[in-house]
PDB file of N, CA and C in Angstrom:
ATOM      1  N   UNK L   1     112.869 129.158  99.593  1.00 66.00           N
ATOM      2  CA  UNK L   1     111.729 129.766  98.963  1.00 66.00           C
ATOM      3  C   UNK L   1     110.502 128.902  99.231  1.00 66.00           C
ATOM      4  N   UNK L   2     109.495 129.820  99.185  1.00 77.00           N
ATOM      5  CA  UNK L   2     108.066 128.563  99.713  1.00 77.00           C
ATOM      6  C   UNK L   2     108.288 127.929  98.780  1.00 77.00           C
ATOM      7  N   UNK L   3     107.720 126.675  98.807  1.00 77.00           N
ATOM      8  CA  UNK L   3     106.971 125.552  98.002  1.00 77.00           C
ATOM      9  C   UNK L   3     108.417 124.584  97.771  1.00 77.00           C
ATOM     10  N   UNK L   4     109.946 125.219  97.759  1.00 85.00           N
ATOM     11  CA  UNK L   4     110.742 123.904  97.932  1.00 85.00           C
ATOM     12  C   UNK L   4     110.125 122.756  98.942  1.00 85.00           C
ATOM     13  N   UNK L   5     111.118 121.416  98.552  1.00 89.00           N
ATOM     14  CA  UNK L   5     110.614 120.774  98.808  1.00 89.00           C
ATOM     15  C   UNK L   5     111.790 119.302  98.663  1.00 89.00           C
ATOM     16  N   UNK L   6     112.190 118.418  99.440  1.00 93.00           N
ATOM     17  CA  UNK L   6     112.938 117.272  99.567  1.00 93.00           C
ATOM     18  C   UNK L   6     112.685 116.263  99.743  1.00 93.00           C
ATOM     19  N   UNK L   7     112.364 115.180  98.387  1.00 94.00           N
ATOM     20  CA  UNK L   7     111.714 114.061  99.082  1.00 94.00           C
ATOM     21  C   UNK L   7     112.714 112.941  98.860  1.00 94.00           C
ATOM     22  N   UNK L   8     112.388 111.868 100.405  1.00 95.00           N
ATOM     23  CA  UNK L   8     113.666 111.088 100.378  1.00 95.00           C
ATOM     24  C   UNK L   8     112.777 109.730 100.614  1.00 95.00           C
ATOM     25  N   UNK L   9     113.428 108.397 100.427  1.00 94.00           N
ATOM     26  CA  UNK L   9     112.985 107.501 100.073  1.00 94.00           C
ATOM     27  C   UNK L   9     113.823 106.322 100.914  1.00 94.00           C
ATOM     28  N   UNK L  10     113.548 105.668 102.161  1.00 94.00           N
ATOM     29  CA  UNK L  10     114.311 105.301 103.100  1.00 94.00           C
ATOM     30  C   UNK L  10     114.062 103.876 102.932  1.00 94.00           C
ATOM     31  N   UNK L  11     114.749 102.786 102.931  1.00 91.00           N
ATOM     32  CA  UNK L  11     114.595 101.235 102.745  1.00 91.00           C
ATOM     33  C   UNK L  11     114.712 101.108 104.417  1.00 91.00           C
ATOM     34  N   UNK L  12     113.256 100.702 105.050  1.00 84.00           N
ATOM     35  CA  UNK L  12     112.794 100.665 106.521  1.00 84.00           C
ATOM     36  C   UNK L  12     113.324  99.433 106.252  1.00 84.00           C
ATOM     37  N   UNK L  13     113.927  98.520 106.078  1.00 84.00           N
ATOM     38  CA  UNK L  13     113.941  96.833 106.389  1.00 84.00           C
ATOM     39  C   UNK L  13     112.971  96.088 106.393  1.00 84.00           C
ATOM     40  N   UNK L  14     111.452  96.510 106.001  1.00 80.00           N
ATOM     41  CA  UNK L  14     110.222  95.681 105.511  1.00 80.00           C
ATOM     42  C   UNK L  14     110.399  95.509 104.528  1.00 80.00           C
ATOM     43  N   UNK L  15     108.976  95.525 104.038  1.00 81.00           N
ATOM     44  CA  UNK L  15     108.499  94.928 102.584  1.00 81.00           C
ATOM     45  C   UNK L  15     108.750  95.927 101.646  1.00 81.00           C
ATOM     46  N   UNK L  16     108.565  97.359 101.953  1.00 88.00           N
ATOM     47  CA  UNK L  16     108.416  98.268 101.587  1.00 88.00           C
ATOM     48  C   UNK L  16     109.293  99.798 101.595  1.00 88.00           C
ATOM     49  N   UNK L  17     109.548 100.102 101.018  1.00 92.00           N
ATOM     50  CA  UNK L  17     110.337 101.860 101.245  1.00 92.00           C
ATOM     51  C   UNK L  17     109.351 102.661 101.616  1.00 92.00           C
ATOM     52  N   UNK L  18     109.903 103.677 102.899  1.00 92.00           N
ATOM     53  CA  UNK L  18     109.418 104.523 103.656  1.00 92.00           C
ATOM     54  C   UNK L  18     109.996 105.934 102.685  1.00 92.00           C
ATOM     55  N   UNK L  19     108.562 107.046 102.309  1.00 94.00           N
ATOM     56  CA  UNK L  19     108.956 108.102 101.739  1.00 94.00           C
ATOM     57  C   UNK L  19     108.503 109.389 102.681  1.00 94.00           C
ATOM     58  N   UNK L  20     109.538 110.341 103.061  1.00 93.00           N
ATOM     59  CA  UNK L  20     109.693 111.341 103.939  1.00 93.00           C
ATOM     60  C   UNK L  20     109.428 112.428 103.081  1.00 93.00           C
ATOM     61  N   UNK L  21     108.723 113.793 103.219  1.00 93.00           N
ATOM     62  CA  UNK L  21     108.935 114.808 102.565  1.00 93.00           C
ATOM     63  C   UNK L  21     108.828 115.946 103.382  1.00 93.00           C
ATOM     64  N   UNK L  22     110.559 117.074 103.206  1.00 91.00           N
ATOM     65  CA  UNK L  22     110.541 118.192 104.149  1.00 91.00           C
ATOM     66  C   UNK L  22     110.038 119.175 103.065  1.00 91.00           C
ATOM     67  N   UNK L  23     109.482 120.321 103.547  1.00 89.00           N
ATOM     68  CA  UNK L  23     108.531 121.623 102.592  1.00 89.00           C
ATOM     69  C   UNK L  23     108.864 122.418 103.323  1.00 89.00           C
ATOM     70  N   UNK L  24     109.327 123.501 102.439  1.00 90.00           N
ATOM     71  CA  UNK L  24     109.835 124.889 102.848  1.00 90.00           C
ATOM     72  C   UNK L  24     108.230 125.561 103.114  1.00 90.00           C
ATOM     73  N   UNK L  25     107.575 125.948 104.227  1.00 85.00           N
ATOM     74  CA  UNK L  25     106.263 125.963 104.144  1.00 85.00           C
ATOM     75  C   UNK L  25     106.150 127.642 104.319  1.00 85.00           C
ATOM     76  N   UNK L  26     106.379 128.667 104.676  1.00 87.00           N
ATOM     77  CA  UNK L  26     106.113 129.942 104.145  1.00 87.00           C
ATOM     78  C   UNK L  26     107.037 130.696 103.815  1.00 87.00           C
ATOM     79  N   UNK L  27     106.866 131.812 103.311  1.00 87.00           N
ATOM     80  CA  UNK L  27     107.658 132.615 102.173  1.00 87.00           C
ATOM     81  C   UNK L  27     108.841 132.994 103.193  1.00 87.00           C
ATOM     82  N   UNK L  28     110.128 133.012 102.516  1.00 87.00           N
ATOM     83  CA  UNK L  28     111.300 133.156 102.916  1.00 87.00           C
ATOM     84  C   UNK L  28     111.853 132.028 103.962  1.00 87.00           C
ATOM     85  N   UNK L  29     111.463 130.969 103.711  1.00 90.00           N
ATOM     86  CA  UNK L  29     111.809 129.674 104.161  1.00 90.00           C
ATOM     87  C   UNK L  29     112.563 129.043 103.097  1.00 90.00           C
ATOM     88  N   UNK L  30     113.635 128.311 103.429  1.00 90.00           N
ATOM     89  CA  UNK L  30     114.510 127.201 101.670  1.00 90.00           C
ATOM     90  C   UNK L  30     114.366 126.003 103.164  1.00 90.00           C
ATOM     91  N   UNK L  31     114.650 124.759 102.180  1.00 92.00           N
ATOM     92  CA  UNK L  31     115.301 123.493 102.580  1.00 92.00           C
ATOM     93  C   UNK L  31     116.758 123.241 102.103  1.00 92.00           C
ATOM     94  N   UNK L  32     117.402 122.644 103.426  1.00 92.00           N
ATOM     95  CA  UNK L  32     118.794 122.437 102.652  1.00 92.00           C
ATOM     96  C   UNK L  32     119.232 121.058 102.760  1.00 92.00           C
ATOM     97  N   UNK L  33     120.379 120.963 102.603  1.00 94.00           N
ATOM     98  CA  UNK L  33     120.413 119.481 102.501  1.00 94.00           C
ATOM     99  C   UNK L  33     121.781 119.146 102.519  1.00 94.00           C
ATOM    100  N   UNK L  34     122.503 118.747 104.056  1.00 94.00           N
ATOM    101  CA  UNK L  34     123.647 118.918 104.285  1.00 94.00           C
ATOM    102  C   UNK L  34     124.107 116.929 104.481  1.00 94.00           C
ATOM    103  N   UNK L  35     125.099 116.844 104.267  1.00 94.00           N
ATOM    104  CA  UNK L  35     125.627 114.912 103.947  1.00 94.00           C
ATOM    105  C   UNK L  35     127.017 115.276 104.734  1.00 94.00           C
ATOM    106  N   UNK L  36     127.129 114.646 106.292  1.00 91.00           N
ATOM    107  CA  UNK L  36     127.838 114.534 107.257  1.00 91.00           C
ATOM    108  C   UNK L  36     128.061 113.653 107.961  1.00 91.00           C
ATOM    109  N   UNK L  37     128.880 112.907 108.088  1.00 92.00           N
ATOM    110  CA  UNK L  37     129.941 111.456 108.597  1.00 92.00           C
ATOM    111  C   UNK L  37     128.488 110.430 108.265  1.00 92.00           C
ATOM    112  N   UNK L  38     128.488 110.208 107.497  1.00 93.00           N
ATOM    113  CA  UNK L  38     127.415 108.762 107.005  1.00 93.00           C
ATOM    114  C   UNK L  38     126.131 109.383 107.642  1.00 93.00           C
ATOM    115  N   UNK L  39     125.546 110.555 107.632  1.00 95.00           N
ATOM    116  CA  UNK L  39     123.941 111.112 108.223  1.00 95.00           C
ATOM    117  C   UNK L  39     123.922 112.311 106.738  1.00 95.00           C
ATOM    118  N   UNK L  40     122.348 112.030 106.579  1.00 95.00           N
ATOM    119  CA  UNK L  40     122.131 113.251 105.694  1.00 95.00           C
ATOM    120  C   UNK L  40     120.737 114.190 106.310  1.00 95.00           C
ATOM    121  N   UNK L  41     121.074 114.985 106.496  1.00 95.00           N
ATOM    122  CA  UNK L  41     120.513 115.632 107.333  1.00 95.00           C
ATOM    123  C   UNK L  41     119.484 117.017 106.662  1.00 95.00           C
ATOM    124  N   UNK L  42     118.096 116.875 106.766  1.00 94.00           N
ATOM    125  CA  UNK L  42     117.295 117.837 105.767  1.00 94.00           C
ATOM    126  C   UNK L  42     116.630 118.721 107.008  1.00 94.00           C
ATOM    127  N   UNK L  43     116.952 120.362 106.688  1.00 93.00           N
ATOM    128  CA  UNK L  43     116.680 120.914 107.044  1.00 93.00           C
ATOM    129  C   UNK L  43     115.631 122.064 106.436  1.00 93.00           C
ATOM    130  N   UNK L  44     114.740 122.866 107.225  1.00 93.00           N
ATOM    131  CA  UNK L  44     113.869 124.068 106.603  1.00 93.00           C
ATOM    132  C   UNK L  44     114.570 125.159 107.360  1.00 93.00           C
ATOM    133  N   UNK L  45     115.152 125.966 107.129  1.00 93.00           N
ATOM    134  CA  UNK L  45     115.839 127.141 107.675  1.00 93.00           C
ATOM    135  C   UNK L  45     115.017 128.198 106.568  1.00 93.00           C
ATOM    136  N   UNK L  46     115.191 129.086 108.185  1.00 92.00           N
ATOM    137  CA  UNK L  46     114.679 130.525 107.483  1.00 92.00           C
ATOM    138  C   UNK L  46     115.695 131.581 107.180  1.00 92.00           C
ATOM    139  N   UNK L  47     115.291 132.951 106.901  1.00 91.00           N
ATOM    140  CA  UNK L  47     115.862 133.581 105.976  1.00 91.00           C
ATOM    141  C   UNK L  47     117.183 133.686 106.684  1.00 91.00           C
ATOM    142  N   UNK L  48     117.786 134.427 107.994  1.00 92.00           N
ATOM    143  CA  UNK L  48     118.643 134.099 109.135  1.00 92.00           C
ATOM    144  C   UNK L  48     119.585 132.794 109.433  1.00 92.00           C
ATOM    145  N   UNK L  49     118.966 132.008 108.802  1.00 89.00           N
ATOM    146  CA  UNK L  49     120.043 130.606 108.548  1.00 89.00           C
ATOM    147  C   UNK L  49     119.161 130.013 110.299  1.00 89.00           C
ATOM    148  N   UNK L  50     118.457 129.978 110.794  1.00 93.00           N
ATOM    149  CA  UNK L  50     117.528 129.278 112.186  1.00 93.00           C
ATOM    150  C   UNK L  50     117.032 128.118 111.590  1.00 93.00           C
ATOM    151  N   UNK L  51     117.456 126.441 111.866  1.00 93.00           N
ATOM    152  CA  UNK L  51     116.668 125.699 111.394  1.00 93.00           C
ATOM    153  C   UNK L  51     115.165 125.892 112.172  1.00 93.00           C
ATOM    154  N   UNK L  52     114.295 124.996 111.236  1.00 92.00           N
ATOM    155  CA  UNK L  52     112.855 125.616 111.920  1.00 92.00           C
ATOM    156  C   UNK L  52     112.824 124.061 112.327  1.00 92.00           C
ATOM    157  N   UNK L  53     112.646 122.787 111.326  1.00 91.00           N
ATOM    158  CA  UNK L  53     112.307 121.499 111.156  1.00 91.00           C
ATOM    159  C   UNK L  53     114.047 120.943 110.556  1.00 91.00           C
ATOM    160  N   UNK L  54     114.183 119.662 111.484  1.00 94.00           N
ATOM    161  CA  UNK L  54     115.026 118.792 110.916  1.00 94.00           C
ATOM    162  C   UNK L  54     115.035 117.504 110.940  1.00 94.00           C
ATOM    163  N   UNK L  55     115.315 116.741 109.796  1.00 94.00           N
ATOM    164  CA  UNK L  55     115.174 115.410 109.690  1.00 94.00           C
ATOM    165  C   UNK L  55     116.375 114.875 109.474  1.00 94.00           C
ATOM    166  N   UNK L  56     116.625 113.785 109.991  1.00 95.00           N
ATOM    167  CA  UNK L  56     118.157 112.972 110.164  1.00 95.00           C
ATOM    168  C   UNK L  56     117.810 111.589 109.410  1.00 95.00           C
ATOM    169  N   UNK L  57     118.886 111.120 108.392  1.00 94.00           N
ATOM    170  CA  UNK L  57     118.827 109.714 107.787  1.00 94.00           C
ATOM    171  C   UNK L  57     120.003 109.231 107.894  1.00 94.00           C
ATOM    172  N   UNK L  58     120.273 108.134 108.137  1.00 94.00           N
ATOM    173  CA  UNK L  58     121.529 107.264 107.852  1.00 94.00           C
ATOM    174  C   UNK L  58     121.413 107.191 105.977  1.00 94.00           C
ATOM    175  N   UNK L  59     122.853 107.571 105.314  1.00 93.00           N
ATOM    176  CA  UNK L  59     122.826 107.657 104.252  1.00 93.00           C
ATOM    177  C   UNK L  59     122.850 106.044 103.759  1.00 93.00           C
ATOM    178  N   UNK L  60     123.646 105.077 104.173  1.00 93.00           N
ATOM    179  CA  UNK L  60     123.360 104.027 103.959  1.00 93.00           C
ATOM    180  C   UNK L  60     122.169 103.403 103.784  1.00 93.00           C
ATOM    181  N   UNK L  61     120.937 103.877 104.467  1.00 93.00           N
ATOM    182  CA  UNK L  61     119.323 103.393 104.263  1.00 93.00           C
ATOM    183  C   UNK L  61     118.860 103.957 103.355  1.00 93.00           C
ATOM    184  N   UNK L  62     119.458 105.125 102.623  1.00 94.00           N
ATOM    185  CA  UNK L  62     118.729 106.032 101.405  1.00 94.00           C
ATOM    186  C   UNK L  62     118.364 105.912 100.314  1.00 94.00           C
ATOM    187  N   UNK L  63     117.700 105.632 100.096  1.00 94.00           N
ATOM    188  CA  UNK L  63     117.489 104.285  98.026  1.00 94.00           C
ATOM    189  C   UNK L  63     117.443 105.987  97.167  1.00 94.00           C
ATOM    190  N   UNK L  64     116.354 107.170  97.706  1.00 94.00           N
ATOM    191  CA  UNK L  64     116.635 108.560  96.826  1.00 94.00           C
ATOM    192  C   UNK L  64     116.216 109.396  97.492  1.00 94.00           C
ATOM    193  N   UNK L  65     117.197 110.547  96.999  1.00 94.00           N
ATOM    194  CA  UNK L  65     116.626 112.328  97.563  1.00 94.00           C
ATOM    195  C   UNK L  65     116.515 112.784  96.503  1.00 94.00           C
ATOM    196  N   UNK L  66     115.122 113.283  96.369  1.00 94.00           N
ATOM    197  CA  UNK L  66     115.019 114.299  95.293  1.00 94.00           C
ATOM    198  C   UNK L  66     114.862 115.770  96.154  1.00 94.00           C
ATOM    199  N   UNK L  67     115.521 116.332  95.175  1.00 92.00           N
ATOM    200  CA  UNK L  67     114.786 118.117  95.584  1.00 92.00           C
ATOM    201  C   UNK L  67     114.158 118.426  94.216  1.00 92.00           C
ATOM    202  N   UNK L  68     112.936 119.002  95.081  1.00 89.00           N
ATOM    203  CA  UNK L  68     111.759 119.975  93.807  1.00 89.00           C
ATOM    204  C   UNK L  68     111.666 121.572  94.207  1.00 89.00           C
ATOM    205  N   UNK L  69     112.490 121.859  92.942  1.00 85.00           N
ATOM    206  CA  UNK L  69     112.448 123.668  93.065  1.00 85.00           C
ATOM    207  C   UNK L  69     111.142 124.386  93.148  1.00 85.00           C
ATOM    208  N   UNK L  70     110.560 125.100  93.633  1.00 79.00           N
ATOM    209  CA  UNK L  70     109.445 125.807  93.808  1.00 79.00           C
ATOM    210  C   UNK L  70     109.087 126.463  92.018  1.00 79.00           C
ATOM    211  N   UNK L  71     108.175 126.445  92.171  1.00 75.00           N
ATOM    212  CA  UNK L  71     107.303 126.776  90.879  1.00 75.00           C
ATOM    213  C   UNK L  71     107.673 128.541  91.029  1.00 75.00           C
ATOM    214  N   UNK L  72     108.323 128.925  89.729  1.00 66.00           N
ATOM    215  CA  UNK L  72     108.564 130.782  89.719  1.00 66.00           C
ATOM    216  C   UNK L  72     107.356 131.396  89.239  1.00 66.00           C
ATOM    217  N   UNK L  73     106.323 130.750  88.605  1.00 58.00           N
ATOM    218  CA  UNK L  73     105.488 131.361  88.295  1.00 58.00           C
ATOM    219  C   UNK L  73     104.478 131.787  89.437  1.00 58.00           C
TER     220      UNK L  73
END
């Protein structure tokens, strides 16, 4: 659905955590969010199941994934 949204929070090995965010960006778009042999893998697929955008993490580097449900109003 538009406006989902996955934000993940990656420990780059600096000083600092690196924050990624995938967005379901027009209507009849979702993000999903599939966890496969140590990779977590965020996708925007459309209504057809076609990824559009995908992002790959080693789950081991992952400090957090949040998902934010789209606003129904």
């Amino acid at each position: 659905m538009k406006g989902d949204r996955v934000e993940i929070v990656i420990d780059a090995g600096g000083s600092s955590p690196r924050t990624y965010e995938i967005t379901a960006t027009r209507a009849g778009r979702r993000v999903e969010v599939a966890n496969r042999r140590g990779l977590v893998e965020v996708s925007e697929v459309t209504r057809t199941g076609t990824p559009v955008r995908t992002a790959r993490f080693m789950s081991s580097r992952i400090l957090a994934l949040v998902e934010h449900p789209a606003d129904e109003a």
